[in-house]
Amino acid sequence: MNRRRQGRRLLRRFIPVGLALPLVAFVLVTFVIPLATMVVQSVHDPEVADAFPRTLALLADWEDSALPSPDVYEAMAAELVLSRENRSIGKVATRVNRIESGTRSVFAKTARRLESADTSDMPASMIQIDRRWGDVSLWRAIVKAGQRYTARHYLQSIDLERGLDGEIQLVSEERRIYKTLYLRTVYVSFAVTVSCFLIGYPIAFAITSVSDSLAKILLVIVLVPFWTSLLVRTTSWLVLLQNQGVINDILVWIGLVDDGSRLALVHNMTGTLIAMTHVLLPFMILPLYAVMRSIPPVYMRAAASLGANPFQAFARVYFPQSLPGVSAGCLLVFILSLGYYITPALVGGAKGQLISNMIAYHIQTSLNWGLAAAISVVVLVGVFVCYFLFDRWVGIDKLKLG
Amino acid sequence: MTIGSPEEPKREVHIAFERVVKSYDGRTQVVKDLNLEILRGEFLTLLGPSGSGKTTCLMMLAGFEALTSGNITIDGRPVHDIAPHKRGIGMVFQHYALFPHLTVGRNLAFPLEVRGLGPSERNSRVRRALQLVRLEGLEKRKPANLSGGQQQRVAIARALVFEPEIVLMDEPLGALDRRLREEMQFEIRRIHQQLGVTMVYVTHDQQEAMVLSNRVAVFREGRIEQIAAPETLYEEPGGVFVSSFIGDNNVLYGEVREVRDNDICHVTIGQDRDVKAFAGEATRPGEPVWIAIRPERVGIATSDNQYSNQFDARVNDIVFMGDHLRLHVETCGIHNLVLKIPNIVGHGAVLPGDDIQIGWAALDCRALSIESKNSL
């Protein structure tokens, strides 16, 4: 009897947990596991270590000022042939090539020619096949690439590298691309947030102050872009903004702009800003509207009765009370902008690319997933920093999304 | 905030409503051709059921609602083109409307800041206002951390801190529980007597109106039914609506049989019962009238306590109310006549189902004309 009741109580406690299980499983499969894989990917790089275990073991106590001993060359030769047989040599070559560029061809070529080479003096034969085997920098690159766990990708994702002496240093000037991209991403996110706020606040205010039926219509107008495909919205901006597009045509037609000097509105930063502001505007308006609607109009009356003119009443009474909506909208838009990808890819051109486009490049084109993962983690950390700053200054409990 | 002596209000018109009409939709008038004069230093209450137009009148005076036609003047000057924030009228709102993002001190300083007063002047005025409502030392609190009664006091202090000549209050005690409401009524009364400002107060609670007011304007369907001091409203209601809205009243229907020259009329109620009543309004024989009798003026007749109107009655119910008892009796064909009997020794003599004699003095009941104010 008692045990049965206890069982029932236990069951009752687990029913809510059980109802949440599908969500937990979903989040686990679609979010936690990929995220964890990504983080692991960014530091775990086993390809070279798996291919050349013996060589790397021998190289462990190699002084990297002189060429390694002949037995290292012999081990290397054996493992090169082996990795050619099991077709891992391409991946290995790519890894080493990322560290010491121009070395991609060395590995396949050497492995192929080793079959018919003289094995008595392996160092000489290998150097004969490719003279770069006589260069310490190739051996250094192999050692570096042979690290199973590496901070290399993280260093690279913030424009750093380990120098010859192991000191962390800035990469050479022409290779510093990520810092610019991070700064540009933050700048674009900030600009998009500000313009969303400047456009969205009056709209949300208008929706709260008109009659209910008109408010419904305005809300639908705000939401319609939300319901149309992101691609359609973005490409329609191309139509509007391009050199021979609607906006330039109108500007030329009314004589504001000379036909020869049409404005470059797209395939640059301007295009990215305009299109992203449009796409993210609902994320600003909706939380603002939700908060503004909960501000009773009696406060404005009270302010007026106390002698505040409409501007003072707005600035001192209304606006401070709408701040939870402002901060929620800004946080949403800013964080969404940090990771925005499709819009800059389509309308941004070369100058309007953001950090997420670089992640996509490393995943799809350069196939350097480790670096892509490292950049993603850097962005993720940035998002968390924003979140915690927000919590510190505003308080996450003040966040009202609707 | 000068502390004035609680002298009688001077007979000087401060605020006047002249033929004021208000309609929201262009058809139904919520305020109908209203005339009202409010004296300087007076405490006037607009009393009436919800929808009677009292709050609308207050909002028009504050400038939050436009007049459809007519005029409101303050010190003889029309105010229709003065924006609300320039009228210099303090207002206490129904749910206080304290700014939730500001501390009590900043709430009180708000009207002073927008008027450009310096910090030292602001601080001393805020302190004095908090003293006035007995909330010293709460400057740093946020309104959400105050009790309902404290919020109420802050709202009153905020409406007074910039020393307006007129203070409006829109059902300010509605959200408080009964005990606190009664306490606050006396507090508001004290503040009014201390400051001598003109106060216009809106409520639907007739007891509140009685406690606070110099005069009460009873609203009904957009018109003022009667405007008078509380005692007058109670003792000499101008119609059956006022007689039942102010305090409890037993209202009997009858027909005037005869009017004597000493203001006493004989009214026939039911089949043939004759009631002697005070002929308040000019009544003539044959006219149908309402007779209003206060429950506390009806007594139980005994051999040494006889009344000029005296009838047999059956006790249907007795309700114990603490300081008094309510007897519900059936008499003269009326199913429910109410008596209030003071809770003194001897009341236990009556039990439900008893047949007793009840009665009241002729001057304690008034004949009210039916034609002028027909329904309840």
Coordinates of N, CA, C and O in Angstrom, one line a residue, chain B residues 32-169:
Chain B
K32 N -24.3 65.4 -19.8 CA -25.4 66.1 -20.5 C -25.6 67.5 -19.9 O -26.1 67.6 -18.8
D33 N -25.2 68.5 -20.7 CA -25.5 69.9 -20.3 C -25.3 70.2 -18.8 O -26.2 70.6 -18.1
L34 N -24.1 69.9 -18.4 CA -23.7 70.0 -17.0 C -23.3 71.3 -16.5 O -22.4 71.9 -17.2
N35 N -23.8 71.8 -15.5 CA -23.4 73.0 -14.8 C -22.9 72.7 -13.4 O -23.6 72.0 -12.7
L36 N -21.8 73.3 -13.1 CA -21.2 73.0 -11.7 C -20.3 74.0 -11.3 O -19.4 74.5 -12.1
E37 N -20.4 74.5 -10.1 CA -19.4 75.5 -9.6 C -18.7 74.9 -8.4 O -19.4 74.4 -7.5
I38 N -17.4 75.0 -8.5 CA -16.6 74.4 -7.4 C -15.9 75.6 -6.7 O -15.3 76.4 -7.4
L39 N -16.1 75.7 -5.4 CA -15.5 76.9 -4.6 C -14.1 76.7 -4.3 O -13.6 75.5 -4.2
R40 N -13.4 77.8 -4.1 CA -12.0 77.7 -3.7 C -11.8 77.1 -2.4 O -12.5 77.4 -1.4
G41 N -10.9 76.1 -2.3 CA -10.7 75.4 -1.0 C -11.7 74.4 -0.6 O -11.6 73.8 0.4
E42 N -12.6 74.2 -1.5 CA -13.7 73.2 -1.2 C -13.2 71.8 -1.5 O -12.4 71.5 -2.3
F43 N -13.8 70.8 -0.8 CA -13.7 69.4 -1.1 C -15.0 69.0 -1.7 O -16.0 68.8 -1.0
L44 N -15.0 68.8 -3.0 CA -16.2 68.4 -3.7 C -16.0 67.0 -4.2 O -15.0 66.7 -4.8
T45 N -17.0 66.2 -3.9 CA -17.0 64.8 -4.4 C -18.0 64.6 -5.5 O -19.2 65.1 -5.4
L46 N -17.6 64.0 -6.6 CA -18.5 63.6 -7.6 C -18.9 62.2 -7.3 O -18.0 61.3 -7.4
L47 N -20.1 61.9 -7.0 CA -20.5 60.6 -6.5 C -21.5 60.1 -7.5 O -22.4 60.8 -7.9
G48 N -21.4 58.8 -7.8 CA -22.4 58.2 -8.7 C -22.0 56.8 -9.1 O -20.9 56.4 -8.9
P49 N -23.0 56.1 -9.6 CA -22.7 54.7 -10.0 C -21.8 54.8 -11.3 O -21.6 55.8 -11.8
S50 N -21.2 53.6 -11.6 CA -20.3 53.6 -12.8 C -21.0 54.0 -14.0 O -22.2 53.6 -14.2
G51 N -20.4 54.7 -14.9 CA -21.1 55.1 -16.1 C -21.9 56.3 -16.0 O -22.7 56.7 -16.9
S52 N -21.9 57.0 -14.8 CA -22.7 58.2 -14.6 C -22.1 59.5 -15.1 O -22.6 60.5 -15.0
G53 N -20.8 59.4 -15.6 CA -20.2 60.6 -16.2 C -19.2 61.3 -15.2 O -18.6 62.3 -15.6
K54 N -19.1 60.8 -14.0 CA -18.3 61.5 -13.0 C -16.8 61.5 -13.4 O -16.1 62.6 -13.3
T55 N -16.3 60.4 -13.8 CA -14.9 60.3 -14.1 C -14.6 61.1 -15.4 O -13.6 61.8 -15.5
T56 N -15.5 61.1 -16.4 CA -15.4 61.9 -17.6 C -15.3 63.3 -17.2 O -14.4 64.0 -17.8
C57 N -16.1 63.8 -16.3 CA -16.0 65.2 -15.9 C -14.6 65.5 -15.3 O -14.0 66.6 -15.6
L58 N -14.1 64.6 -14.5 CA -12.7 64.8 -13.9 C -11.7 64.9 -15.0 O -10.8 65.7 -15.0
M59 N -11.8 63.9 -16.0 CA -10.8 63.9 -17.1 C -10.9 65.1 -17.9 O -9.9 65.6 -18.5
M60 N -12.1 65.7 -18.1 CA -12.2 66.9 -18.9 C -11.6 68.1 -18.2 O -10.9 68.9 -18.7
L61 N -11.7 68.1 -16.8 CA -11.1 69.1 -16.0 C -9.6 69.0 -16.1 O -8.9 70.0 -16.2
A62 N -9.1 67.8 -16.0 CA -7.7 67.6 -16.1 C -7.1 67.8 -17.5 O -5.9 68.1 -17.6
G63 N -7.9 67.8 -18.5 CA -7.5 68.1 -19.8 C -7.2 66.8 -20.6 O -6.7 66.9 -21.7
F64 N -7.6 65.6 -20.1 CA -7.3 64.4 -20.9 C -8.5 64.0 -21.8 O -8.3 63.1 -22.6
E65 N -9.6 64.7 -21.6 CA -10.7 64.5 -22.6 C -11.2 65.8 -23.1 O -11.2 66.8 -22.3
A66 N -11.5 65.9 -24.3 CA -12.0 67.1 -24.9 C -13.5 67.3 -24.6 O -14.2 66.3 -24.6
L67 N -13.9 68.5 -24.5 CA -15.4 68.7 -24.3 C -16.0 68.7 -25.7 O -15.5 69.1 -26.7
T68 N -17.2 68.1 -25.8 CA -18.0 68.2 -27.0 C -18.6 69.6 -27.2 O -18.5 70.1 -28.3
S69 N -19.1 70.1 -26.1 CA -19.5 71.5 -26.2 C -19.5 72.0 -24.7 O -19.5 71.3 -23.8
G70 N -19.7 73.4 -24.6 CA -19.7 74.0 -23.3 C -18.3 74.5 -22.9 O -17.4 74.5 -23.7
N71 N -18.1 74.8 -21.6 CA -16.9 75.5 -21.2 C -16.5 75.0 -19.8 O -17.4 74.8 -19.0
I72 N -15.2 74.9 -19.6 CA -14.8 74.7 -18.2 C -13.9 75.9 -17.9 O -13.0 76.2 -18.7
T73 N -14.1 76.6 -16.8 CA -13.2 77.7 -16.5 C -12.6 77.5 -15.1 O -13.1 76.9 -14.2
I74 N -11.3 77.9 -15.0 CA -10.6 77.9 -13.8 C -10.3 79.4 -13.5 O -9.7 80.1 -14.3
D75 N -10.7 79.9 -12.3 CA -10.6 81.3 -12.0 C -11.1 82.2 -13.1 O -10.6 83.2 -13.5
G76 N -12.2 81.7 -13.7 CA -12.9 82.5 -14.7 C -12.3 82.4 -16.1 O -12.9 82.9 -17.1
R77 N -11.1 81.7 -16.3 CA -10.5 81.6 -17.6 C -10.9 80.3 -18.2 O -10.7 79.2 -17.5
P78 N -11.4 80.2 -19.4 CA -11.6 79.0 -20.1 C -10.3 78.2 -20.2 O -9.3 78.8 -20.5
V79 N -10.4 76.9 -20.1 CA -9.2 76.1 -20.1 C -9.1 75.1 -21.3 O -8.1 74.4 -21.4
H80 N -10.1 75.2 -22.2 CA -10.1 74.2 -23.3 C -8.8 74.2 -24.1 O -8.5 73.2 -24.7
D81 N -8.1 75.4 -24.3 CA -7.0 75.3 -25.1 C -5.7 75.3 -24.3 O -4.6 75.5 -24.8
I82 N -5.8 74.9 -23.0 CA -4.6 74.8 -22.2 C -4.2 73.3 -22.2 O -5.1 72.5 -21.8
A83 N -3.0 72.9 -22.6 CA -2.6 71.5 -22.5 C -2.6 71.0 -21.1 O -2.4 71.8 -20.2
P84 N -2.8 69.7 -20.9 CA -2.9 69.1 -19.6 C -1.7 69.5 -18.7 O -1.8 69.8 -17.5
H85 N -0.5 69.4 -19.3 CA 0.7 69.6 -18.5 C 0.9 71.1 -18.1 O 1.8 71.4 -17.3
K86 N 0.1 72.0 -18.7 CA 0.2 73.4 -18.3 C -0.9 73.9 -17.4 O -1.0 75.0 -17.0
R87 N -1.8 72.9 -17.0 CA -3.0 73.3 -16.2 C -2.6 73.4 -14.7 O -3.3 74.1 -13.9
G88 N -1.5 72.8 -14.3 CA -1.1 72.9 -12.9 C -2.1 72.2 -12.0 O -2.3 72.8 -10.9
I89 N -2.6 71.1 -12.4 CA -3.6 70.4 -11.6 C -3.0 69.1 -11.1 O -2.5 68.4 -11.9
G90 N -2.9 68.9 -9.8 CA -2.4 67.6 -9.3 C -3.5 66.6 -9.4 O -4.7 66.9 -9.3
M91 N -3.0 65.3 -9.7 CA -4.0 64.3 -9.9 C -3.5 63.0 -9.3 O -2.4 62.6 -9.4
V92 N -4.5 62.3 -8.6 CA -4.2 61.0 -8.1 C -5.1 60.0 -8.8 O -6.3 60.2 -8.9
F93 N -4.4 59.0 -9.5 CA -5.1 58.1 -10.3 C -5.6 56.9 -9.6 O -5.1 56.6 -8.5
Q94 N -6.5 56.2 -10.2 CA -7.2 55.1 -9.6 C -6.2 54.0 -9.1 O -6.3 53.5 -8.0
H95 N -5.2 53.7 -10.0 CA -4.2 52.7 -9.6 C -2.9 53.4 -9.3 O -1.8 52.8 -9.6
Y96 N -2.9 54.6 -8.8 CA -1.8 55.4 -8.4 C -0.9 55.9 -9.5 O -0.4 57.0 -9.4
A97 N -0.6 55.0 -10.5 CA 0.2 55.4 -11.6 C 1.6 56.0 -11.2 O 2.1 56.9 -11.7
L98 N 2.1 55.3 -10.1 CA 3.5 55.7 -9.7 C 4.4 55.1 -10.8 O 4.2 54.0 -11.2
F99 N 5.5 55.9 -11.2 CA 6.4 55.4 -12.2 C 7.2 54.2 -11.6 O 8.0 54.4 -10.7
P100 N 7.0 53.0 -12.2 CA 7.7 51.9 -11.6 C 9.2 51.9 -11.6 O 9.8 51.2 -10.9
H101 N 9.7 52.6 -12.6 CA 11.2 52.6 -12.8 C 11.9 53.6 -11.9 O 13.1 53.7 -11.9
L102 N 11.1 54.4 -11.2 CA 11.7 55.5 -10.4 C 11.5 55.2 -8.9 O 10.5 54.6 -8.5
T103 N 12.4 55.6 -8.0 CA 12.2 55.4 -6.6 C 11.2 56.4 -6.1 O 10.7 57.3 -6.9
V104 N 10.7 56.2 -4.9 CA 9.7 57.1 -4.3 C 10.2 58.6 -4.4 O 9.5 59.5 -4.9
G105 N 11.5 58.8 -4.0 CA 12.0 60.1 -4.1 C 12.0 60.7 -5.5 O 11.6 61.9 -5.6
R106 N 12.4 59.9 -6.5 CA 12.4 60.4 -7.8 C 11.0 60.6 -8.4 O 10.8 61.5 -9.2
N107 N 10.1 59.8 -7.9 CA 8.7 60.0 -8.3 C 8.2 61.3 -7.8 O 7.6 62.1 -8.6
L108 N 8.5 61.6 -6.6 CA 8.1 62.9 -6.0 C 8.8 64.1 -6.6 O 8.3 65.2 -6.8
A109 N 10.1 63.8 -7.0 CA 10.9 64.9 -7.6 C 10.5 65.2 -9.0 O 10.8 66.3 -9.5
F110 N 9.8 64.2 -9.6 CA 9.5 64.4 -11.1 C 8.8 65.7 -11.4 O 9.3 66.4 -12.3
P111 N 7.7 66.0 -10.8 CA 7.1 67.3 -11.2 C 8.0 68.5 -10.9 O 7.8 69.5 -11.6
L112 N 8.9 68.4 -10.0 CA 9.8 69.5 -9.6 C 10.9 69.6 -10.7 O 11.3 70.7 -11.1
E113 N 11.4 68.4 -11.1 CA 12.4 68.4 -12.2 C 11.9 69.0 -13.5 O 12.6 69.8 -14.1
V114 N 10.7 68.6 -13.9 CA 10.2 69.1 -15.2 C 9.9 70.6 -15.0 O 9.8 71.3 -16.0
R115 N 9.8 71.1 -13.8 CA 9.6 72.5 -13.6 C 10.9 73.3 -13.5 O 10.9 74.5 -13.3
G116 N 12.0 72.5 -13.5 CA 13.3 73.1 -13.5 C 13.8 73.6 -12.1 O 14.6 74.5 -12.0
L117 N 13.2 73.0 -11.0 CA 13.7 73.4 -9.7 C 15.1 72.8 -9.4 O 15.4 71.7 -9.8
G118 N 15.8 73.5 -8.6 CA 17.2 73.1 -8.3 C 17.1 71.9 -7.3 O 16.1 71.7 -6.6
P119 N 18.2 71.2 -7.2 CA 18.2 70.0 -6.3 C 17.9 70.3 -4.9 O 17.2 69.5 -4.2
S120 N 18.4 71.3 -4.3 CA 18.2 71.5 -2.9 C 16.7 71.9 -2.6 O 16.1 71.3 -1.6
E121 N 16.1 72.7 -3.4 CA 14.7 73.0 -3.3 C 13.9 71.7 -3.5 O 13.0 71.5 -2.7
R122 N 14.3 70.9 -4.5 CA 13.6 69.7 -4.7 C 13.6 68.8 -3.5 O 12.6 68.3 -3.0
N123 N 14.8 68.6 -2.9 CA 14.9 67.7 -1.8 C 14.1 68.2 -0.6 O 13.4 67.3 0.0
S124 N 14.1 69.5 -0.4 CA 13.3 69.9 0.8 C 11.8 69.7 0.6 O 11.1 69.4 1.5
R125 N 11.4 70.0 -0.7 CA 10.0 69.8 -0.9 C 9.5 68.4 -0.9 O 8.5 68.1 -0.4
V126 N 10.4 67.5 -1.4 CA 10.1 66.1 -1.4 C 10.0 65.6 0.1 O 9.1 64.9 0.5
R127 N 10.9 66.1 0.9 CA 10.9 65.7 2.3 C 9.6 66.2 3.0 O 9.0 65.4 3.7
R128 N 9.3 67.4 2.7 CA 8.0 68.0 3.3 C 6.8 67.2 2.9 O 5.9 66.9 3.7
A129 N 6.8 66.8 1.6 CA 5.6 66.1 1.1 C 5.5 64.7 1.7 O 4.4 64.3 2.0
L130 N 6.7 64.1 1.9 CA 6.6 62.8 2.5 C 6.2 62.9 4.0 O 5.6 62.0 4.5
Q131 N 6.6 64.0 4.6 CA 6.2 64.2 6.0 C 4.7 64.4 6.1 O 4.0 63.8 6.9
L132 N 4.2 65.1 5.1 CA 2.7 65.3 5.1 C 1.9 64.0 5.0 O 0.9 63.9 5.7
V133 N 2.4 63.1 4.3 CA 1.7 61.8 4.2 C 2.3 60.7 5.1 O 2.0 59.6 5.0
R134 N 3.2 61.2 6.0 CA 3.8 60.3 7.0 C 4.5 59.1 6.4 O 4.3 58.0 6.8
L135 N 5.4 59.4 5.5 CA 6.2 58.3 4.9 C 7.7 58.7 4.9 O 8.4 58.4 4.0
E136 N 8.1 59.4 5.9 CA 9.5 59.8 6.0 C 10.4 58.6 5.8 O 10.2 57.6 6.4
G137 N 11.5 58.8 5.1 CA 12.6 57.8 5.0 C 12.3 56.7 4.0 O 13.1 55.7 3.9
L138 N 11.3 56.8 3.1 CA 11.1 55.8 2.1 C 11.6 56.3 0.7 O 11.3 55.6 -0.3
E139 N 12.4 57.4 0.7 CA 12.7 57.9 -0.6 C 13.4 56.9 -1.6 O 13.2 56.9 -2.8
K140 N 14.2 56.0 -1.0 CA 15.0 55.1 -1.8 C 14.3 53.9 -2.3 O 14.7 53.2 -3.2
R141 N 13.1 53.7 -1.8 CA 12.3 52.5 -2.2 C 11.7 52.6 -3.6 O 11.4 53.7 -4.0
K142 N 11.5 51.5 -4.3 CA 10.8 51.5 -5.5 C 9.3 51.2 -5.2 O 9.0 50.6 -4.2
P143 N 8.4 51.8 -6.0 CA 7.0 51.6 -5.7 C 6.6 50.2 -5.5 O 5.7 49.9 -4.7
A144 N 7.2 49.2 -6.2 CA 6.8 47.8 -6.1 C 7.1 47.3 -4.7 O 6.5 46.3 -4.4
N145 N 8.0 47.9 -4.0 CA 8.3 47.4 -2.7 C 7.5 48.1 -1.6 O 7.9 48.1 -0.4
L146 N 6.4 48.8 -2.0 CA 5.6 49.4 -1.0 C 4.2 48.7 -0.9 O 3.8 48.1 -1.8
S147 N 3.6 48.8 0.3 CA 2.2 48.3 0.4 C 1.3 49.2 -0.3 O 1.6 50.3 -0.7
G148 N 0.1 48.6 -0.5 CA -0.9 49.4 -1.3 C -1.2 50.8 -0.6 O -1.3 51.8 -1.3
G149 N -1.3 50.8 0.7 CA -1.5 52.0 1.4 C -0.4 53.0 1.3 O -0.6 54.2 1.1
Q150 N 0.8 52.5 1.3 CA 2.0 53.4 1.1 C 2.0 53.9 -0.3 O 2.3 55.1 -0.4
Q151 N 1.7 53.1 -1.3 CA 1.7 53.6 -2.6 C 0.7 54.7 -2.8 O 0.9 55.7 -3.4
Q152 N -0.4 54.5 -2.1 CA -1.5 55.5 -2.1 C -1.0 56.9 -1.6 O -1.2 57.9 -2.2
R153 N -0.3 56.8 -0.5 CA 0.2 58.0 0.2 C 1.3 58.7 -0.8 O 1.3 59.9 -0.9
V154 N 2.1 57.8 -1.4 CA 3.1 58.4 -2.3 C 2.4 59.1 -3.5 O 2.8 60.2 -3.8
A155 N 1.3 58.5 -4.0 CA 0.6 59.1 -5.1 C 0.0 60.5 -4.7 O 0.0 61.4 -5.4
I156 N -0.5 60.5 -3.5 CA -1.1 61.8 -3.0 C 0.0 62.8 -2.8 O -0.1 63.9 -3.2
A157 N 1.2 62.4 -2.2 CA 2.3 63.3 -2.0 C 2.8 63.8 -3.3 O 3.1 65.0 -3.5
R158 N 2.8 63.0 -4.4 CA 3.3 63.4 -5.7 C 2.3 64.4 -6.3 O 2.8 65.3 -7.0
A159 N 1.0 64.2 -6.0 CA 0.1 65.2 -6.6 C 0.1 66.5 -5.9 O -0.4 67.5 -6.4
L160 N 0.7 66.5 -4.7 CA 0.7 67.8 -3.9 C 2.1 68.5 -3.9 O 2.1 69.7 -3.6
V161 N 3.1 67.8 -4.3 CA 4.5 68.3 -4.0 C 4.8 69.5 -4.8 O 5.6 70.3 -4.4
F162 N 4.1 69.7 -5.9 CA 4.4 70.9 -6.7 C 3.4 72.0 -6.4 O 3.3 73.0 -7.1
E163 N 2.7 71.8 -5.3 CA 1.8 72.9 -4.7 C 0.8 73.4 -5.7 O 0.6 74.6 -6.0
P164 N 0.0 72.4 -6.3 CA -1.1 72.9 -7.2 C -2.2 73.5 -6.4 O -2.4 73.2 -5.2
E165 N -3.0 74.3 -7.0 CA -4.2 74.9 -6.3 C -5.4 73.9 -6.4 O -6.3 74.1 -5.6
I166 N -5.3 73.0 -7.4 CA -6.4 72.1 -7.5 C -5.8 70.7 -7.5 O -4.8 70.4 -8.2
V167 N -6.5 69.8 -6.8 CA -6.1 68.4 -6.8 C -7.3 67.5 -7.1 O -8.3 67.7 -6.5
L168 N -7.1 66.7 -8.1 CA -8.2 65.8 -8.5 C -7.8 64.4 -8.0 O -6.7 63.9 -8.1
M169 N -8.8 63.6 -7.6 CA -8.6 62.2 -7.2 C -9.7 61.4 -7.8 O -10.8 61.6 -7.7

